[in-house]
PDB file of C-alpha atoms in Angstrom:
ATOM      1  CA  MET A 157     150.806  35.137 120.882  1.00 59.00           C
ATOM      2  CA  ALA A 158     153.065  33.440 118.530  1.00 69.00           C
ATOM      3  CA  SER A 159     156.534  32.203 119.964  1.00 63.00           C
ATOM      4  CA  ILE A 160     160.291  32.498 118.265  1.00 71.00           C
ATOM      5  CA  LEU A 161     162.969  30.520 119.631  1.00 68.00           C
ATOM      6  CA  ASN A 162     166.302  31.456 117.471  1.00 71.00           C
ATOM      7  CA  VAL A 163     169.031  29.293 118.025  1.00 73.00           C
ATOM      8  CA  ASP A 164     171.475  27.921 115.033  1.00 71.00           C
ATOM      9  CA  LYS A 165     173.074  24.642 117.687  1.00 71.00           C
ATOM     10  CA  ILE A 166     172.210  22.804 120.241  1.00 72.00           C
ATOM     11  CA  ARG A 167     173.850  21.402 123.675  1.00 73.00           C
ATOM     12  CA  ARG A 168     174.321  19.577 125.902  1.00 71.00           C
ATOM     13  CA  ALA A 169     176.664  21.815 128.198  1.00 71.00           C
ATOM     14  CA  ALA A 170     178.555  25.068 127.132  1.00 73.00           C
ATOM     15  CA  GLY A 171     182.196  23.615 125.604  1.00 69.00           C
ATOM     16  CA  SER A 172     180.526  20.417 124.130  1.00 71.00           C
ATOM     17  CA  THR A 173     179.850  18.889 121.036  1.00 78.00           C
ATOM     18  CA  ASP A 174     176.849  20.118 118.815  1.00 78.00           C
ATOM     19  CA  ALA A 175     173.985  17.872 119.508  1.00 75.00           C
ATOM     20  CA  LEU A 176     171.429  19.708 116.575  1.00 75.00           C
ATOM     21  CA  VAL A 177     172.811  22.050 114.690  1.00 83.00           C
ATOM     22  CA  ILE A 178     171.146  24.546 111.609  1.00 82.00           C
ATOM     23  CA  ASP A 179     172.564  26.233 109.371  1.00 83.00           C
ATOM     24  CA  SER A 180     171.588  29.086 107.037  1.00 84.00           C
ATOM     25  CA  GLY A 181     170.111  27.328 104.490  1.00 85.00           C
ATOM     26  CA  ASP A 182     167.998  26.005 107.742  1.00 82.00           C
ATOM     27  CA  ARG A 183     169.210  22.537 107.401  1.00 86.00           C
ATOM     28  CA  VAL A 184     169.141  20.177 110.313  1.00 83.00           C
ATOM     29  CA  THR A 185     172.408  18.446 111.042  1.00 80.00           C
ATOM     30  CA  THR A 186     172.944  16.366 114.074  1.00 83.00           C
ATOM     31  CA  PRO A 187     176.824  15.235 113.783  1.00 82.00           C
ATOM     32  CA  THR A 188     177.123  13.635 117.187  1.00 85.00           C
ATOM     33  CA  ARG A 189     174.011  11.316 116.212  1.00 92.00           C
ATOM     34  CA  PRO A 190     174.782   7.641 116.482  1.00 96.00           C
ATOM     35  CA  ALA A 191     175.757   5.621 112.729  1.00 97.00           C
ATOM     36  CA  PHE A 192     178.985   3.546 111.468  1.00 98.00           C
ATOM     37  CA  SER A 193     179.727   1.939 107.696  1.00 98.00           C
ATOM     38  CA  VAL A 194     181.901  -1.300 107.895  1.00 98.00           C
ATOM     39  CA  TYR A 195     182.780  -3.240 104.172  1.00 96.00           C
ATOM     40  CA  SER A 196     184.966  -5.561 103.451  1.00 92.00           C
ATOM     41  CA  ASN A 197     188.526  -4.849 101.059  1.00 90.00           C
ATOM     42  CA  ALA A 198     189.548  -8.752 100.621  1.00 78.00           C
ATOM     43  CA  LEU A 199     188.515 -11.765  99.999  1.00 69.00           C
ATOM     44  CA  GLY A 200     187.514 -14.239 102.543  1.00 63.00           C
ATOM     45  CA  SER A 201     188.459 -18.022 102.633  1.00 58.00           C
ATOM     46  CA  SER A 202     186.501 -20.634 101.817  1.00 54.00           C
ATOM     47  CA  VAL A 203     184.934 -22.274 104.979  1.00 54.00           C
ATOM     48  CA  ASN A 204     182.797 -25.575 105.664  1.00 52.00           C
ATOM     49  CA  VAL A 205     179.221 -23.825 106.393  1.00 57.00           C
ATOM     50  CA  THR A 206     177.680 -27.035 106.093  1.00 57.00           C
ATOM     51  CA  GLY A 207     176.423 -26.810 110.398  1.00 55.00           C
ATOM     52  CA  GLY A 208     175.065 -24.024 111.270  1.00 64.00           C
ATOM     53  CA  GLU A 209     174.939 -19.903 110.882  1.00 75.00           C
ATOM     54  CA  PHE A 210     178.777 -17.885 111.101  1.00 78.00           C
ATOM     55  CA  ASP A 211     179.544 -14.565 111.984  1.00 84.00           C
ATOM     56  CA  VAL A 212     180.084 -12.422 108.743  1.00 86.00           C
ATOM     57  CA  ASN A 213     184.263 -12.179 109.143  1.00 86.00           C
ATOM     58  CA  THR A 214     185.641 -10.695 106.195  1.00 87.00           C
ATOM     59  CA  PHE A 215     184.838  -7.170 107.381  1.00 93.00           C
ATOM     60  CA  ASP A 216     188.445  -5.132 107.633  1.00 93.00           C
ATOM     61  CA  THR A 217     187.798  -1.114 106.941  1.00 95.00           C
ATOM     62  CA  VAL A 218     186.015   1.277 108.783  1.00 97.00           C
ATOM     63  CA  GLU A 219     184.270   3.670 106.808  1.00 97.00           C
ATOM     64  CA  PHE A 220     182.975   6.087 109.466  1.00 97.00           C
ATOM     65  CA  ASN A 221     182.017   5.561 113.192  1.00 98.00           C
ATOM     66  CA  ILE A 222     180.118   7.949 114.749  1.00 95.00           C
ATOM     67  CA  GLY A 223     179.599   7.415 118.346  1.00 94.00           C
ATOM     68  CA  ASN A 224     181.951   4.515 118.415  1.00 97.00           C
ATOM     69  CA  CYS A 225     179.470   1.754 117.843  1.00 97.00           C
ATOM     70  CA  VAL A 226     181.361  -0.441 116.150  1.00 98.00           C
ATOM     71  CA  ALA A 227     184.063  -3.213 117.027  1.00 97.00           C
ATOM     72  CA  LEU A 228     185.921  -5.161 114.671  1.00 96.00           C
ATOM     73  CA  SER A 229     187.338  -8.713 115.855  1.00 95.00           C
ATOM     74  CA  SER A 230     188.725 -10.825 112.980  1.00 91.00           C
ATOM     75  CA  GLY A 231     186.994  -9.787 110.321  1.00 90.00           C
ATOM     76  CA  VAL A 232     183.239  -9.714 112.925  1.00 93.00           C
ATOM     77  CA  ALA A 233     181.838  -6.799 113.417  1.00 96.00           C
ATOM     78  CA  THR A 234     179.331  -5.717 116.125  1.00 96.00           C
ATOM     79  CA  PHE A 235     177.757  -2.933 116.703  1.00 97.00           C
ATOM     80  CA  THR A 236     176.533  -1.937 120.568  1.00 97.00           C
ATOM     81  CA  ALA A 237     173.537   0.200 121.007  1.00 96.00           C
ATOM     82  CA  PRO A 238     174.798   3.413 122.707  1.00 96.00           C
ATOM     83  CA  VAL A 239     171.534   4.508 123.875  1.00 96.00           C
ATOM     84  CA  SER A 240     167.743   3.219 123.392  1.00 96.00           C
ATOM     85  CA  GLY A 241     165.773   4.036 120.157  1.00 97.00           C
ATOM     86  CA  ILE A 242     165.201   2.787 116.890  1.00 96.00           C
ATOM     87  CA  TYR A 243     167.768   1.851 114.084  1.00 96.00           C
ATOM     88  CA  GLN A 244     168.044   1.331 110.843  1.00 96.00           C
ATOM     89  CA  PHE A 245     170.548  -1.765 109.952  1.00 95.00           C
ATOM     90  CA  ASN A 246     171.613  -2.181 106.503  1.00 95.00           C
ATOM     91  CA  TRP A 247     173.908  -5.148 104.883  1.00 92.00           C
ATOM     92  CA  THR A 248     174.940  -6.792 101.767  1.00 92.00           C
ATOM     93  CA  VAL A 249     176.683 -10.404 101.893  1.00 88.00           C
ATOM     94  CA  ILE A 250     178.356 -11.423  99.101  1.00 86.00           C
ATOM     95  CA  LEU A 251     179.488 -14.923  97.760  1.00 82.00           C
ATOM     96  CA  GLN A 252     181.144 -16.994  95.339  1.00 80.00           C
ATOM     97  CA  SER A 253     180.976 -20.476  94.765  1.00 76.00           C
ATOM     98  CA  THR A 254     177.642 -21.406  95.873  1.00 74.00           C
ATOM     99  CA  SER A 255     176.450 -23.679  93.398  1.00 72.00           C
ATOM    100  CA  ALA A 256     176.364 -26.933  95.543  1.00 72.00           C
ATOM    101  CA  ALA A 257     174.313 -24.679  98.217  1.00 72.00           C
ATOM    102  CA  ASN A 258     170.816 -25.350  99.149  1.00 74.00           C
ATOM    103  CA  TYR A 259     170.126 -22.216  99.689  1.00 74.00           C
ATOM    104  CA  VAL A 260     172.028 -19.385 101.050  1.00 77.00           C
ATOM    105  CA  SER A 261     170.386 -17.220 104.053  1.00 78.00           C
ATOM    106  CA  THR A 262     172.090 -13.816 105.948  1.00 81.00           C
ATOM    107  CA  TYR A 263     170.725 -12.394 109.393  1.00 81.00           C
ATOM    108  CA  LEU A 264     170.492  -9.737 111.141  1.00 83.00           C
ATOM    109  CA  TYR A 265     170.938 -10.985 114.889  1.00 82.00           C
ATOM    110  CA  ILE A 266     170.324  -8.989 117.981  1.00 84.00           C
ATOM    111  CA  TYR A 267     171.707  -9.648 121.126  1.00 85.00           C
ATOM    112  CA  GLU A 268     169.825  -8.462 124.492  1.00 83.00           C
ATOM    113  CA  GLY A 269     172.193  -7.035 126.753  1.00 81.00           C
ATOM    114  CA  GLY A 270     174.902  -7.856 124.211  1.00 72.00           C
ATOM    115  CA  SER A 271     174.940 -12.084 125.310  1.00 75.00           C
ATOM    116  CA  SER A 272     170.711 -13.364 125.320  1.00 71.00           C
ATOM    117  CA  GLN A 273     170.294 -14.005 121.685  1.00 69.00           C
ATOM    118  CA  ARG A 274     166.748 -12.405 120.518  1.00 67.00           C
ATOM    119  CA  TYR A 275     166.625 -12.892 117.091  1.00 57.00           C
ATOM    120  CA  SER A 276     167.342 -16.228 115.338  1.00 52.00           C
ATOM    121  CA  ASP A 277     166.537 -17.384 111.598  1.00 50.00           C
ATOM    122  CA  LYS A 278     164.190 -19.892 113.313  1.00 51.00           C
ATOM    123  CA  ASP A 279     161.712 -16.491 113.999  1.00 55.00           C
ATOM    124  CA  PHE A 280     162.450 -15.808 110.890  1.00 58.00           C
ATOM    125  CA  ASN A 281     162.794 -11.568 111.942  1.00 63.00           C
ATOM    126  CA  TYR A 282     165.629 -10.155 110.080  1.00 65.00           C
ATOM    127  CA  ARG A 283     166.692 -12.843 107.124  1.00 64.00           C
ATOM    128  CA  ASN A 284     167.319 -13.292 104.118  1.00 63.00           C
ATOM    129  CA  ILE A 285     167.164 -16.728 101.748  1.00 66.00           C
ATOM    130  CA  ASN A 286     167.498 -17.874  98.090  1.00 60.00           C
ATOM    131  CA  ASP A 287     167.139 -21.241  97.442  1.00 58.00           C
ATOM    132  CA  PHE A 288     169.073 -21.761  94.309  1.00 55.00           C
ATOM    133  CA  GLY A 289     167.801 -25.950  94.534  1.00 53.00           C
ATOM    134  CA  ASN A 290     170.800 -27.094  93.059  1.00 53.00           C
ATOM    135  CA  ASN A 291     171.553 -24.443  90.682  1.00 55.00           C
ATOM    136  CA  SER A 292     175.255 -25.108  89.188  1.00 56.00           C
ATOM    137  CA  ASN A 293     174.520 -21.229  87.661  1.00 61.00           C
ATOM    138  CA  THR A 294     174.749 -19.684  91.232  1.00 62.00           C
ATOM    139  CA  ASP A 295     178.806 -19.402  91.454  1.00 72.00           C
ATOM    140  CA  TYR A 296     178.199 -15.536  92.275  1.00 75.00           C
ATOM    141  CA  TYR A 297     175.126 -14.427  94.857  1.00 77.00           C
ATOM    142  CA  THR A 298     174.943 -10.890  96.524  1.00 83.00           C
ATOM    143  CA  HIS A 299     171.990 -10.820 100.033  1.00 83.00           C
ATOM    144  CA  ALA A 300     171.342  -6.886 100.222  1.00 87.00           C
ATOM    145  CA  ASN A 301     167.966  -6.126 103.044  1.00 88.00           C
ATOM    146  CA  ALA A 302     167.748  -3.658 106.076  1.00 89.00           C
ATOM    147  CA  GLY A 303     165.808  -3.920 109.369  1.00 88.00           C
ATOM    148  CA  LEU A 304     164.660  -1.272 111.617  1.00 89.00           C
ATOM    149  CA  ALA A 305     164.822  -2.777 115.020  1.00 91.00           C
ATOM    150  CA  GLN A 306     164.051  -1.166 118.757  1.00 92.00           C
ATOM    151  CA  LEU A 307     167.255  -1.168 120.896  1.00 94.00           C
ATOM    152  CA  SER A 308     167.881  -1.280 124.225  1.00 94.00           C
ATOM    153  CA  ALA A 309     171.246   0.762 125.565  1.00 95.00           C
ATOM    154  CA  SER A 310     173.858  -2.105 125.228  1.00 95.00           C
ATOM    155  CA  ASP A 311     172.376  -4.767 122.342  1.00 94.00           C
ATOM    156  CA  THR A 312     174.234  -5.724 120.046  1.00 94.00           C
ATOM    157  CA  VAL A 313     174.002  -6.720 117.015  1.00 93.00           C
ATOM    158  CA  LYS A 314     175.563  -8.287 113.793  1.00 92.00           C
ATOM    159  CA  VAL A 315     175.225  -9.766 110.509  1.00 91.00           C
ATOM    160  CA  LEU A 316     175.488 -14.144 110.278  1.00 86.00           C
ATOM    161  CA  TYR A 317     174.697 -16.005 107.140  1.00 84.00           C
ATOM    162  CA  GLU A 318     173.979 -19.933 106.391  1.00 79.00           C
ATOM    163  CA  VAL A 319     174.925 -21.760 103.247  1.00 77.00           C
ATOM    164  CA  ASN A 320     173.344 -25.089 103.329  1.00 74.00           C
ATOM    165  CA  ASN A 321     175.270 -27.756 102.094  1.00 72.00           C
ATOM    166  CA  ASP A 322     178.550 -26.080 100.500  1.00 66.00           C
ATOM    167  CA  THR A 323     182.109 -26.241 101.610  1.00 68.00           C
ATOM    168  CA  THR A 324     183.564 -24.253  99.371  1.00 73.00           C
ATOM    169  CA  THR A 325     181.260 -20.581  99.640  1.00 77.00           C
ATOM    170  CA  GLN A 326     183.620 -17.806 100.042  1.00 78.00           C
ATOM    171  CA  LEU A 327     183.032 -13.990 101.414  1.00 83.00           C
ATOM    172  CA  ARG A 328     184.185 -11.692  98.635  1.00 83.00           C
ATOM    173  CA  LYS A 329     185.543  -8.119  99.396  1.00 86.00           C
ATOM    174  CA  GLY A 330     182.746  -5.467  99.105  1.00 90.00           C
ATOM    175  CA  CYS A 331     180.233  -6.883 102.197  1.00 92.00           C
ATOM    176  CA  ARG A 332     178.923  -4.090 103.913  1.00 95.00           C
ATOM    177  CA  PHE A 333     177.214  -3.373 107.206  1.00 96.00           C
ATOM    178  CA  SER A 334     175.974  -0.221 108.437  1.00 98.00           C
ATOM    179  CA  GLY A 335     173.804   1.632 110.622  1.00 98.00           C
ATOM    180  CA  PHE A 336     172.912   5.067 112.549  1.00 97.00           C
ATOM    181  CA  LEU A 337     170.109   5.482 115.203  1.00 97.00           C
ATOM    182  CA  VAL A 338     166.757   7.198 113.819  1.00 96.00           C
ATOM    183  CA  GLY A 339     165.200   8.635 116.671  1.00 90.00           C
TER     184      GLY A 339
END
């Protein structure tokens, strides 16, 4: 005996926002699924980055923020997981004046409950590194990376970077950080 459930929308309660929609072409969308995209629309200034990891602090534009899950503060984008689940993150860090650097790294940092660091550069999780070996031909460099992470509700995520032995490096216009709940 076959069953057919004939619906085109699913809501949590009458009058609430559609959580799942099936259109006339049988395409399924989830309009309330947490997702965000932020980017930098301005050049960052030179900073002394010889002493460890630093927040990518050039984000100034929110492209979209479904579920209000990302916050910008002083150019730093911090994502807070609204629900537990698997999340996909993507980040691009564009740097200028890296010619004196030995290497450049970018990291996706995850904090349990928003405070206790779960991953660090020492773990090599969610890390992108390029070793220049003092190559003077590396004035501009782009790091693009992605990561899939299992988060608990209230875990936070942000992008950090490190430039070894160089005080003139700048973050460039076009840095981007995005993510969404997979399920």
